[in-house]
mmCIF file of C-alpha atoms and ligand atoms in Angstrom:
data_model
loop_
_atom_site.group_PDB
_atom_site.id
_atom_site.type_symbol
_atom_site.label_atom_id
_atom_site.label_comp_id
_atom_site.label_asym_id
_atom_site.label_seq_id
_atom_site.Cartn_x
_atom_site.Cartn_y
_atom_site.Cartn_z
ATOM 1 C CA MET A 26 90.932 105.721 -20.229
ATOM 2 C CA PRO A 27 90.776 104.866 -24.068
ATOM 3 C CA THR A 28 88.634 102.190 -25.456
ATOM 4 C CA SER A 29 90.201 99.389 -27.624
ATOM 5 C CA PRO A 30 88.252 99.706 -31.296
ATOM 6 C CA ALA A 31 87.374 95.637 -30.664
ATOM 7 C CA ALA A 32 85.927 96.522 -26.982
ATOM 8 C CA SER A 33 83.629 99.202 -28.089
ATOM 9 C CA ALA A 34 82.384 97.463 -31.515
ATOM 10 C CA PRO A 35 78.638 97.527 -30.886
ATOM 11 C CA SER A 36 77.362 93.653 -31.106
ATOM 12 C CA VAL A 37 73.503 93.307 -31.775
ATOM 13 C CA SER A 38 71.881 90.651 -29.327
ATOM 14 C CA VAL A 39 68.120 90.240 -29.390
ATOM 15 C CA ASP A 40 67.275 93.435 -31.134
ATOM 16 C CA LEU A 41 69.303 95.388 -28.382
ATOM 17 C CA LEU A 42 72.152 97.430 -29.298
ATOM 18 C CA ILE A 43 74.719 96.739 -26.655
ATOM 19 C CA GLU A 44 78.470 97.947 -26.386
ATOM 20 C CA ARG A 45 80.896 96.931 -23.989
ATOM 21 C CA GLY A 46 83.436 99.022 -22.550
ATOM 22 C CA ALA A 47 82.199 102.435 -24.071
ATOM 23 C CA SER A 48 84.047 105.372 -23.785
ATOM 24 C CA LEU A 49 81.465 108.083 -22.012
ATOM 25 C CA ARG A 50 84.098 111.125 -22.533
ATOM 26 C CA ALA A 51 81.865 112.458 -25.625
ATOM 27 C CA CYS A 52 78.827 111.254 -23.541
ATOM 28 C CA ASN A 53 79.004 114.318 -20.733
ATOM 29 C CA THR A 54 79.267 117.868 -21.432
ATOM 30 C CA PHE A 55 82.324 118.130 -18.755
ATOM 31 C CA GLY A 56 84.214 116.236 -20.912
ATOM 32 C CA LEU A 57 85.221 113.970 -18.087
ATOM 33 C CA PRO A 58 87.021 110.581 -18.885
ATOM 34 C CA ALA A 59 85.004 107.463 -17.706
ATOM 35 C CA ASN A 60 84.243 104.384 -19.142
ATOM 36 C CA ALA A 61 80.759 102.201 -19.257
ATOM 37 C CA HIS A 62 81.232 98.526 -18.402
ATOM 38 C CA THR A 63 77.964 98.018 -20.688
ATOM 39 C CA LEU A 64 76.362 100.414 -22.577
ATOM 40 C CA VAL A 65 72.710 99.858 -24.353
ATOM 41 C CA ARG A 66 71.142 102.379 -27.026
ATOM 42 C CA VAL A 67 67.562 102.492 -26.229
ATOM 43 C CA ARG A 68 65.556 103.537 -29.115
ATOM 44 C CA SER A 69 61.879 102.529 -28.088
ATOM 45 C CA ALA A 70 60.239 101.878 -24.921
ATOM 46 C CA ALA A 71 60.022 98.412 -25.976
ATOM 47 C CA ASP A 72 64.024 98.209 -25.797
ATOM 48 C CA VAL A 73 63.473 99.087 -21.965
ATOM 49 C CA ARG A 74 61.450 96.042 -21.523
ATOM 50 C CA ARG A 75 63.671 93.935 -23.543
ATOM 51 C CA VAL A 76 66.455 95.312 -21.044
ATOM 52 C CA VAL A 77 64.458 94.547 -17.813
ATOM 53 C CA ASN A 78 63.678 91.011 -19.636
ATOM 54 C CA HIS A 79 67.190 90.237 -20.558
ATOM 55 C CA PRO A 80 68.547 87.220 -18.768
ATOM 56 C CA GLU A 81 72.095 89.298 -17.978
ATOM 57 C CA LEU A 82 71.196 92.921 -18.110
ATOM 58 C CA GLY A 83 67.686 92.421 -16.378
ATOM 59 C CA ARG A 84 69.398 91.769 -12.871
ATOM 60 C CA ALA A 85 72.107 94.462 -13.453
ATOM 61 C CA PRO A 86 71.802 97.906 -11.822
ATOM 62 C CA LYS A 87 71.295 100.464 -14.379
ATOM 63 C CA PHE A 88 72.208 104.249 -14.882
ATOM 64 C CA ILE A 89 69.860 106.092 -17.100
ATOM 65 C CA LEU A 90 72.016 108.616 -19.662
ATOM 66 C CA GLY A 91 70.550 111.629 -21.591
ATOM 67 C CA GLY A 92 72.957 114.235 -22.804
ATOM 68 C CA GLY A 93 75.222 113.821 -19.973
ATOM 69 C CA SER A 94 74.757 118.077 -19.377
ATOM 70 C CA ASN A 95 73.844 117.600 -15.578
ATOM 71 C CA LEU A 96 76.451 114.894 -14.627
ATOM 72 C CA VAL A 97 79.922 114.595 -13.176
ATOM 73 C CA LEU A 98 81.412 111.299 -13.572
ATOM 74 C CA THR A 99 84.353 110.555 -11.234
ATOM 75 C CA GLN A 100 84.813 106.787 -12.442
ATOM 76 C CA ASP A 101 83.958 103.915 -14.629
ATOM 77 C CA VAL A 102 80.176 103.207 -14.624
ATOM 78 C CA GLN A 103 79.703 99.349 -13.418
ATOM 79 C CA ALA A 104 76.017 99.803 -13.944
ATOM 80 C CA CYS A 105 74.359 99.211 -16.992
ATOM 81 C CA VAL A 106 73.985 102.365 -18.880
ATOM 82 C CA LEU A 107 70.910 103.129 -20.862
ATOM 83 C CA LYS A 108 71.907 105.662 -23.297
ATOM 84 C CA MET A 109 68.318 107.596 -24.124
ATOM 85 C CA GLU A 110 67.920 107.837 -28.046
ATOM 86 C CA ILE A 111 64.182 107.409 -28.427
ATOM 87 C CA GLU A 112 63.491 110.124 -31.387
ATOM 88 C CA GLY A 113 60.054 111.353 -32.847
ATOM 89 C CA ILE A 114 58.175 114.881 -32.143
ATOM 90 C CA ARG A 115 54.493 115.209 -33.277
ATOM 91 C CA LEU A 116 51.634 117.702 -32.486
ATOM 92 C CA LEU A 117 49.465 115.599 -30.796
ATOM 93 C CA ASP A 118 46.174 117.737 -30.044
ATOM 94 C CA THR A 119 45.126 121.089 -30.919
ATOM 95 C CA ARG A 120 42.628 121.992 -27.983
ATOM 96 C CA ASP A 121 40.704 125.455 -27.478
ATOM 97 C CA ASP A 122 43.268 126.548 -24.638
ATOM 98 C CA ALA A 123 46.420 124.647 -25.550
ATOM 99 C CA TRP A 124 48.504 122.734 -28.072
ATOM 100 C CA ILE A 125 49.881 119.281 -26.697
ATOM 101 C CA VAL A 126 53.044 118.482 -28.505
ATOM 102 C CA GLU A 127 54.552 114.958 -27.617
ATOM 103 C CA ALA A 128 58.639 114.061 -28.018
ATOM 104 C CA GLY A 129 60.832 111.044 -27.650
ATOM 105 C CA ALA A 130 63.132 110.982 -24.590
ATOM 106 C CA GLY A 131 66.144 111.257 -26.847
ATOM 107 C CA VAL A 132 65.157 114.365 -28.585
ATOM 108 C CA GLY A 133 67.576 117.355 -28.051
ATOM 109 C CA TRP A 134 65.899 119.713 -25.799
ATOM 110 C CA HIS A 135 66.634 122.783 -27.866
ATOM 111 C CA ALA A 136 65.507 120.909 -31.156
ATOM 112 C CA LEU A 137 62.169 120.371 -29.608
ATOM 113 C CA VAL A 138 62.124 124.195 -28.704
ATOM 114 C CA GLN A 139 63.097 125.061 -32.436
ATOM 115 C CA TRP A 140 60.917 122.568 -33.664
ATOM 116 C CA CYS A 141 57.766 124.099 -32.108
ATOM 117 C CA LEU A 142 58.711 127.501 -33.084
ATOM 118 C CA ASP A 143 59.052 126.381 -36.588
ATOM 119 C CA HIS A 144 55.453 124.807 -36.716
ATOM 120 C CA ASP A 145 54.062 127.973 -34.946
ATOM 121 C CA LEU A 146 53.599 126.517 -31.538
ATOM 122 C CA PRO A 147 55.105 129.171 -29.302
ATOM 123 C CA GLY A 148 55.546 128.509 -25.225
ATOM 124 C CA LEU A 149 59.071 127.183 -25.114
ATOM 125 C CA GLU A 150 61.098 130.159 -26.211
ATOM 126 C CA ASN A 151 62.444 130.858 -22.655
ATOM 127 C CA MET A 152 64.129 127.644 -22.251
ATOM 128 C CA ALA A 153 65.776 127.876 -25.504
ATOM 129 C CA LEU A 154 69.294 126.341 -25.542
ATOM 130 C CA ILE A 155 69.143 124.254 -22.179
ATOM 131 C CA PRO A 156 71.290 121.451 -23.136
ATOM 132 C CA GLY A 157 70.283 117.625 -22.689
ATOM 133 C CA THR A 158 67.413 115.483 -23.939
ATOM 134 C CA VAL A 159 63.761 115.792 -23.632
ATOM 135 C CA GLY A 160 63.582 112.921 -21.314
ATOM 136 C CA ALA A 161 65.690 114.424 -18.693
ATOM 137 C CA ALA A 162 63.823 117.777 -18.534
ATOM 138 C CA PRO A 163 61.152 116.673 -15.982
ATOM 139 C CA VAL A 164 64.037 115.212 -13.899
ATOM 140 C CA GLN A 165 65.228 118.194 -12.493
ATOM 141 C CA ASN A 166 62.147 120.427 -13.873
ATOM 142 C CA ILE A 167 64.452 122.362 -16.133
ATOM 143 C CA GLY A 168 63.880 126.141 -16.235
ATOM 144 C CA ALA A 169 65.391 129.541 -17.254
ATOM 145 C CA TYR A 170 64.374 133.212 -17.726
ATOM 146 C CA GLY A 171 60.856 132.649 -16.024
ATOM 147 C CA VAL A 172 59.714 129.504 -17.236
ATOM 148 C CA GLU A 173 59.749 125.930 -15.940
ATOM 149 C CA LEU A 174 59.002 122.752 -17.422
ATOM 150 C CA LYS A 175 56.310 122.262 -15.143
ATOM 151 C CA ASP A 176 54.436 125.257 -16.375
ATOM 152 C CA ARG A 177 54.391 123.737 -20.062
ATOM 153 C CA PHE A 178 53.761 120.228 -18.825
ATOM 154 C CA GLU A 179 50.964 117.829 -19.854
ATOM 155 C CA SER A 180 52.125 114.263 -18.805
ATOM 156 C CA LEU A 181 54.930 111.761 -19.440
ATOM 157 C CA ASP A 182 55.153 107.898 -20.044
ATOM 158 C CA ALA A 183 57.890 105.978 -17.849
ATOM 159 C CA VAL A 184 59.375 102.233 -17.871
ATOM 160 C CA ASP A 185 59.691 100.733 -14.342
ATOM 161 C CA LEU A 186 63.177 99.031 -14.698
ATOM 162 C CA ILE A 187 61.952 96.242 -12.124
ATOM 163 C CA THR A 188 58.525 95.169 -13.556
ATOM 164 C CA GLY A 189 58.854 96.399 -17.133
ATOM 165 C CA ARG A 190 55.374 98.003 -16.738
ATOM 166 C CA MET A 191 54.493 101.318 -18.479
ATOM 167 C CA VAL A 192 52.882 104.399 -16.465
ATOM 168 C CA THR A 193 51.860 107.637 -17.476
ATOM 169 C CA LEU A 194 51.838 110.509 -15.039
ATOM 170 C CA ASP A 195 50.488 113.637 -14.605
ATOM 171 C CA ALA A 196 52.251 117.056 -13.183
ATOM 172 C CA ALA A 197 50.813 116.120 -9.676
ATOM 173 C CA GLN A 198 52.261 112.698 -9.813
ATOM 174 C CA CYS A 199 55.617 113.733 -10.933
ATOM 175 C CA ARG A 200 55.936 116.381 -7.950
ATOM 176 C CA PHE A 201 57.832 119.245 -9.607
ATOM 177 C CA GLY A 202 59.795 121.916 -7.241
ATOM 178 C CA TYR A 203 62.504 123.867 -7.539
ATOM 179 C CA ARG A 204 65.279 121.577 -9.712
ATOM 180 C CA ASP A 205 63.521 118.397 -8.210
ATOM 181 C CA SER A 206 60.975 115.895 -8.962
ATOM 182 C CA VAL A 207 59.724 112.349 -8.100
ATOM 183 C CA PHE A 208 62.713 111.220 -10.539
ATOM 184 C CA LYS A 209 65.169 112.627 -8.062
ATOM 185 C CA GLN A 210 63.349 111.281 -4.902
ATOM 186 C CA ALA A 211 60.993 108.082 -4.853
ATOM 187 C CA LEU A 212 61.370 107.036 -8.195
ATOM 188 C CA ALA A 213 65.277 108.099 -8.718
ATOM 189 C CA GLY A 214 67.016 105.501 -10.902
ATOM 190 C CA LYS A 215 63.889 103.076 -10.996
ATOM 191 C CA SER A 216 62.005 104.454 -13.901
ATOM 192 C CA VAL A 217 62.945 105.592 -17.563
ATOM 193 C CA ILE A 218 60.863 108.136 -18.762
ATOM 194 C CA THR A 219 60.508 107.492 -22.715
ATOM 195 C CA THR A 220 57.906 110.226 -23.684
ATOM 196 C CA VAL A 221 57.269 113.416 -22.835
ATOM 197 C CA ARG A 222 53.948 115.607 -23.459
ATOM 198 C CA LEU A 223 54.155 119.306 -23.132
ATOM 199 C CA ARG A 224 51.053 121.686 -22.875
ATOM 200 C CA LEU A 225 51.426 124.986 -24.881
ATOM 201 C CA PRO A 226 48.849 127.348 -23.544
ATOM 202 C CA ARG A 227 46.833 129.222 -26.445
ATOM 203 C CA PRO A 228 46.553 131.914 -26.845
ATOM 204 C CA TRP A 229 50.385 132.472 -26.479
ATOM 205 C CA GLN A 230 51.401 135.069 -24.130
ATOM 206 C CA ALA A 231 54.897 136.259 -23.852
ATOM 207 C CA VAL A 232 56.908 135.808 -20.393
ATOM 208 C CA LEU A 233 59.152 138.950 -19.823
ATOM 209 C CA GLY A 234 59.631 139.351 -16.169
ATOM 210 C CA TYR A 235 62.952 138.302 -16.149
ATOM 211 C CA LEU A 236 65.461 140.986 -15.428
ATOM 212 C CA GLU A 237 67.618 140.398 -18.670
ATOM 213 C CA LEU A 238 64.516 140.113 -20.913
ATOM 214 C CA GLU A 239 63.292 143.471 -19.421
ATOM 215 C CA ARG A 240 66.516 144.780 -20.268
ATOM 216 C CA LYS A 241 66.201 143.862 -23.727
ATOM 217 C CA VAL A 242 62.848 145.168 -24.264
ATOM 218 C CA ALA A 243 64.268 148.509 -23.113
ATOM 219 C CA GLU A 244 67.138 148.209 -25.284
ATOM 220 C CA THR A 245 65.176 147.309 -28.392
ATOM 221 C CA GLY A 246 62.079 149.360 -27.694
ATOM 222 C CA ILE A 247 60.317 146.301 -28.734
ATOM 223 C CA THR A 248 57.532 145.953 -26.044
ATOM 224 C CA GLU A 249 55.585 143.229 -27.693
ATOM 225 C CA PRO A 250 58.142 140.583 -29.050
ATOM 226 C CA THR A 251 57.356 137.800 -31.048
ATOM 227 C CA ALA A 252 57.949 134.216 -29.747
ATOM 228 C CA ARG A 253 60.869 134.412 -32.319
ATOM 229 C CA GLN A 254 62.324 137.206 -30.863
ATOM 230 C CA ILE A 255 62.310 135.798 -27.464
ATOM 231 C CA PHE A 256 63.962 132.726 -28.786
ATOM 232 C CA ASP A 257 66.801 134.897 -30.149
ATOM 233 C CA TRP A 258 67.235 137.177 -27.260
ATOM 234 C CA VAL A 259 67.399 134.289 -24.712
ATOM 235 C CA CYS A 260 69.894 132.516 -26.933
ATOM 236 C CA ALA A 261 72.248 135.751 -27.497
ATOM 237 C CA ILE A 262 71.953 136.483 -23.211
ATOM 238 C CA ARG A 263 72.897 132.766 -22.702
ATOM 239 C CA ARG A 264 75.470 132.789 -25.378
ATOM 240 C CA ALA A 265 77.068 135.982 -23.679
ATOM 241 C CA LYS A 266 77.234 134.465 -20.269
ATOM 242 C CA LEU A 267 77.629 130.499 -20.424
ATOM 243 C CA PRO A 268 80.526 128.911 -21.562
ATOM 244 C CA ASP A 269 79.660 126.483 -24.692
ATOM 245 C CA PRO A 270 80.209 122.841 -23.578
ATOM 246 C CA ALA A 271 81.805 122.257 -26.725
ATOM 247 C CA VAL A 272 84.544 124.502 -26.381
ATOM 248 C CA ILE A 273 84.602 124.536 -22.422
ATOM 249 C CA GLY A 274 83.494 121.463 -20.398
ATOM 250 C CA ASN A 275 80.907 122.154 -18.079
ATOM 251 C CA ALA A 276 77.425 121.378 -16.600
ATOM 252 C CA GLY A 277 75.822 124.496 -16.464
ATOM 253 C CA SER A 278 75.054 125.995 -12.834
ATOM 254 C CA PHE A 279 76.836 123.657 -10.653
ATOM 255 C CA PHE A 280 74.900 124.556 -7.170
ATOM 256 C CA LYS A 281 71.444 125.545 -6.468
ATOM 257 C CA ASN A 282 70.008 128.643 -5.453
ATOM 258 C CA PRO A 283 69.865 128.149 -1.923
ATOM 259 C CA VAL A 284 66.154 128.900 -0.312
ATOM 260 C CA VAL A 285 66.320 129.990 3.449
ATOM 261 C CA THR A 286 64.153 131.195 6.206
ATOM 262 C CA ALA A 287 63.268 134.804 6.837
ATOM 263 C CA GLU A 288 65.395 134.653 9.945
ATOM 264 C CA GLN A 289 68.735 133.049 8.200
ATOM 265 C CA CYS A 290 68.219 135.660 5.504
ATOM 266 C CA ARG A 291 68.592 138.460 8.287
ATOM 267 C CA ASP A 292 71.591 136.786 9.635
ATOM 268 C CA ILE A 293 73.119 136.611 6.168
ATOM 269 C CA ILE A 294 72.522 140.025 5.357
ATOM 270 C CA GLY A 295 74.321 141.111 8.759
ATOM 271 C CA ARG A 296 77.344 139.143 7.480
ATOM 272 C CA ASP A 297 77.110 140.867 4.265
ATOM 273 C CA PRO A 298 74.503 143.735 3.248
ATOM 274 C CA HIS A 299 75.109 143.403 -0.287
ATOM 275 C CA VAL A 300 73.745 139.784 -0.329
ATOM 276 C CA VAL A 301 71.453 139.192 -3.649
ATOM 277 C CA HIS A 302 68.169 137.758 -2.172
ATOM 278 C CA TYR A 303 64.622 137.387 -3.636
ATOM 279 C CA PRO A 304 61.749 136.950 -1.522
ATOM 280 C CA LEU A 305 59.788 134.157 -2.365
ATOM 281 C CA GLU A 306 55.783 133.923 -1.778
ATOM 282 C CA ASP A 307 55.824 131.610 0.897
ATOM 283 C CA GLY A 308 58.023 134.208 3.162
ATOM 284 C CA SER A 309 61.008 132.565 2.593
ATOM 285 C CA PHE A 310 64.135 133.918 0.746
ATOM 286 C CA LYS A 311 65.964 132.627 -2.350
ATOM 287 C CA LEU A 312 69.968 133.698 -2.482
ATOM 288 C CA ALA A 313 71.939 133.901 -5.671
ATOM 289 C CA ALA A 314 74.416 131.070 -5.150
ATOM 290 C CA GLY A 315 76.731 132.715 -7.828
ATOM 291 C CA TRP A 316 76.626 135.723 -5.837
ATOM 292 C CA LEU A 317 77.767 133.591 -2.472
ATOM 293 C CA ILE A 318 80.448 131.985 -4.502
ATOM 294 C CA ASP A 319 81.929 135.163 -5.978
ATOM 295 C CA ALA A 320 81.718 137.088 -2.797
ATOM 296 C CA CYS A 321 84.210 134.267 -1.386
ATOM 297 C CA GLY A 322 86.484 135.042 -4.013
ATOM 298 C CA TRP A 323 86.167 132.057 -6.305
ATOM 299 C CA LYS A 324 85.802 133.514 -9.719
ATOM 300 C CA GLY A 325 88.429 132.732 -12.034
ATOM 301 C CA LYS A 326 89.931 130.450 -9.444
ATOM 302 C CA SER A 327 91.202 126.349 -10.192
ATOM 303 C CA ILE A 328 92.023 123.560 -8.211
ATOM 304 C CA GLY A 329 93.965 121.286 -10.305
ATOM 305 C CA ARG A 330 92.351 121.269 -14.064
ATOM 306 C CA ALA A 331 88.921 122.462 -12.531
ATOM 307 C CA GLY A 332 87.948 125.915 -12.542
ATOM 308 C CA VAL A 333 85.667 128.538 -11.697
ATOM 309 C CA TYR A 334 84.377 130.137 -14.837
ATOM 310 C CA ASP A 335 85.498 133.894 -15.241
ATOM 311 C CA LYS A 336 81.935 135.272 -16.270
ATOM 312 C CA GLN A 337 80.210 133.206 -13.984
ATOM 313 C CA ALA A 338 80.977 132.122 -10.636
ATOM 314 C CA LEU A 339 78.080 129.501 -10.545
ATOM 315 C CA VAL A 340 79.603 127.477 -13.283
ATOM 316 C CA LEU A 341 82.649 125.302 -13.065
ATOM 317 C CA VAL A 342 84.672 124.196 -16.035
ATOM 318 C CA ASN A 343 86.938 121.661 -17.201
ATOM 319 C CA ARG A 344 90.270 123.643 -17.916
ATOM 320 C CA GLY A 345 91.586 120.871 -20.073
ATOM 321 C CA GLY A 346 91.938 117.375 -19.104
ATOM 322 C CA ALA A 347 90.372 117.361 -15.785
ATOM 323 C CA SER A 348 88.984 114.135 -13.888
ATOM 324 C CA GLY A 349 85.592 114.093 -11.948
ATOM 325 C CA ALA A 350 87.593 113.851 -8.838
ATOM 326 C CA GLU A 351 89.011 117.247 -9.310
ATOM 327 C CA VAL A 352 85.876 118.624 -10.048
ATOM 328 C CA VAL A 353 84.318 117.325 -6.881
ATOM 329 C CA THR A 354 87.365 118.601 -4.933
ATOM 330 C CA LEU A 355 86.822 122.085 -6.014
ATOM 331 C CA ALA A 356 83.032 122.314 -5.385
ATOM 332 C CA ARG A 357 83.858 120.817 -1.710
ATOM 333 C CA ALA A 358 86.466 123.577 -1.253
ATOM 334 C CA ILE A 359 83.718 126.125 -2.695
ATOM 335 C CA GLN A 360 80.923 124.686 -0.234
ATOM 336 C CA GLU A 361 83.489 124.898 2.650
ATOM 337 C CA SER A 362 84.317 128.372 2.188
ATOM 338 C CA VAL A 363 80.578 129.660 1.483
ATOM 339 C CA TYR A 364 79.493 127.601 4.555
ATOM 340 C CA GLY A 365 82.444 129.233 6.523
ATOM 341 C CA ARG A 366 81.375 132.790 5.739
ATOM 342 C CA PHE A 367 77.591 132.752 5.312
ATOM 343 C CA GLY A 368 76.767 129.630 7.225
ATOM 344 C CA ILE A 369 74.756 128.147 4.265
ATOM 345 C CA ARG A 370 75.260 124.573 2.615
ATOM 346 C CA LEU A 371 75.290 124.731 -1.212
ATOM 347 C CA GLU A 372 74.036 121.804 -2.800
ATOM 348 C CA PRO A 373 74.995 120.426 -6.266
ATOM 349 C CA GLU A 374 73.020 120.467 -9.064
ATOM 350 C CA PRO A 375 74.470 118.153 -11.190
ATOM 351 C CA VAL A 376 74.390 113.871 -10.346
ATOM 352 C CA VAL A 377 77.522 112.807 -9.144
ATOM 353 C CA VAL A 378 78.446 109.410 -10.252
HETATM 354 C C1 LIG B 11 75.740 125.031 -20.583
HETATM 355 C C2 LIG B 11 74.523 124.532 -19.619
HETATM 356 C C3 LIG B 11 73.626 125.232 -19.179
HETATM 357 C C4 LIG B 11 72.549 124.525 -18.708
HETATM 358 N N1 LIG B 11 71.472 125.503 -18.372
HETATM 359 C C5 LIG B 11 70.329 125.056 -17.459
HETATM 360 C C6 LIG B 11 69.440 125.744 -17.399
HETATM 361 O O1 LIG B 11 69.202 127.063 -17.811
HETATM 362 N N2 LIG B 11 68.290 125.236 -16.711
HETATM 363 C C7 LIG B 11 68.127 124.049 -16.228
HETATM 364 O O2 LIG B 11 67.396 123.724 -15.654
HETATM 365 N N3 LIG B 11 69.414 123.136 -16.414
HETATM 366 C C8 LIG B 11 70.409 123.828 -17.109
HETATM 367 N N4 LIG B 11 71.363 122.785 -17.503
HETATM 368 C C9 LIG B 11 71.610 121.580 -16.868
HETATM 369 C C10 LIG B 11 70.832 120.401 -17.970
HETATM 370 O O3 LIG B 11 71.085 121.125 -19.085
HETATM 371 C C11 LIG B 11 69.775 119.837 -17.327
HETATM 372 O O4 LIG B 11 69.449 119.221 -16.246
HETATM 373 C C12 LIG B 11 69.097 118.889 -18.483
HETATM 374 O O5 LIG B 11 67.769 118.335 -18.379
HETATM 375 C C13 LIG B 11 70.140 117.487 -18.384
HETATM 376 O O6 LIG B 11 69.814 116.743 -19.391
HETATM 377 P P1 LIG B 11 70.540 115.515 -20.114
HETATM 378 O O7 LIG B 11 69.846 114.707 -21.163
HETATM 379 O O8 LIG B 11 72.121 115.985 -20.217
HETATM 380 O O9 LIG B 11 70.563 114.603 -18.418
HETATM 381 P P2 LIG B 11 71.841 113.914 -18.038
HETATM 382 O O10 LIG B 11 73.040 114.718 -17.454
HETATM 383 O O11 LIG B 11 72.074 112.852 -19.093
HETATM 384 O O12 LIG B 11 70.994 113.087 -16.919
HETATM 385 C C14 LIG B 11 70.654 113.839 -15.493
HETATM 386 C C15 LIG B 11 69.835 112.740 -14.846
HETATM 387 O O13 LIG B 11 68.665 112.511 -15.306
HETATM 388 C C16 LIG B 11 68.573 111.071 -15.368
HETATM 389 N N5 LIG B 11 67.655 110.839 -16.622
HETATM 390 C C17 LIG B 11 68.268 111.443 -17.889
HETATM 391 N N6 LIG B 11 67.371 110.850 -18.986
HETATM 392 C C18 LIG B 11 66.380 110.206 -17.950
HETATM 393 C C19 LIG B 11 64.798 109.546 -18.623
HETATM 394 N N7 LIG B 11 64.928 109.457 -19.992
HETATM 395 N N8 LIG B 11 64.469 108.809 -17.569
HETATM 396 C C20 LIG B 11 64.877 108.831 -16.299
HETATM 397 N N9 LIG B 11 65.873 109.617 -15.941
HETATM 398 C C21 LIG B 11 66.803 110.031 -16.771
HETATM 399 C C22 LIG B 11 69.762 110.687 -15.599
HETATM 400 O O14 LIG B 11 69.969 109.374 -14.769
HETATM 401 C C23 LIG B 11 70.547 111.567 -14.307
HETATM 402 O O15 LIG B 11 70.493 111.517 -13.050
HETATM 403 C C24 LIG B 11 72.385 123.539 -17.931
HETATM 404 C C25 LIG B 11 73.737 122.358 -18.312
HETATM 405 C C26 LIG B 11 74.667 123.015 -19.215
HETATM 406 C C27 LIG B 11 76.009 121.888 -19.622
#
């Protein structure tokens, strides 16, 4: 729904930048249409406390918005949207065994990866080109090509949305899991991450165990690549297989890779001996969600204006003008058919609002 210029004009209220009726279409990588009744641009931790103490906004429910790259908007957002725009990156400490880098929640994740490499601080290169903000990275413990945020995490600061109190949490308190953390569980929607500190181990060691990186080593003959070379490889691999949200709206992988018991895995192999599965240390197995979806014939298919990406069945795309409801309808149809064929209930990765 278009917003009239008058309705979206920013108004400064007690140092807070508040917008009414703001369009969120450009604030989510799916490009889904939705408006925010109230949007506050958060540029410091003090802004979060101002919101908490604000006579009107303090009482309102809140929704924290980063880059909108893990989001499916199905309707206008009535909650007060806190759009995270806290900037700043610095090298906080150089220890014998690690560099500690600190960044504001609104910094783009990929911009941080680039900044670190430009300052000879390697360690994040495997996670290059993941869209979104630094503040959202701990929420689902982002990861790619053999490295997860938890492997490079030192601590974070967050502000409680009820009390306005600032807390500092270490890795154990964040309870990181596969695409999971305390911010998706007990603290979901209750705490705003304002600053993240990363621990980049010294001496740096390349992480090359991932199949597509092993292929790059074999193709190029470079057995000891630099962090910059790994960064370039990861960017090239990602560009070849994932749609650029600036061109085709999407939220990356739409479903988590399901983890099943050994018994369940045997049952699924009985249904299809080709099923892609990886053993985990605890005896369980991780299944490739993209393979399950592809096996059900979904690659390239559409429902309405929402579709399954032709090159990667795990990615749902906006084929142009799709609504959030169409994306959800498609996701449910995929869940039903994967459940019907393999008995596995796929769990969506993005947050549905
Ligand atoms: C093309 C593409 C590729 C992707 N590839 C990967 C990948 O390889 N690995 C991976 O892990 N993910 C991947 N993603 C998913 C996405 O990039 C990550 O989940 C990212 O961390 C989301 O960041 P965001 O700022 O866009 O968060 P948003 O989508 O804005 O928000 C996501 C959730 O985090 C909450 N949140 C946001 N900021 C804060 C904050 N400061 N404090 C508290 N809560 C907050 C929101 O309320 C919401 O619940 C991909 C997405 C796309 C579009």
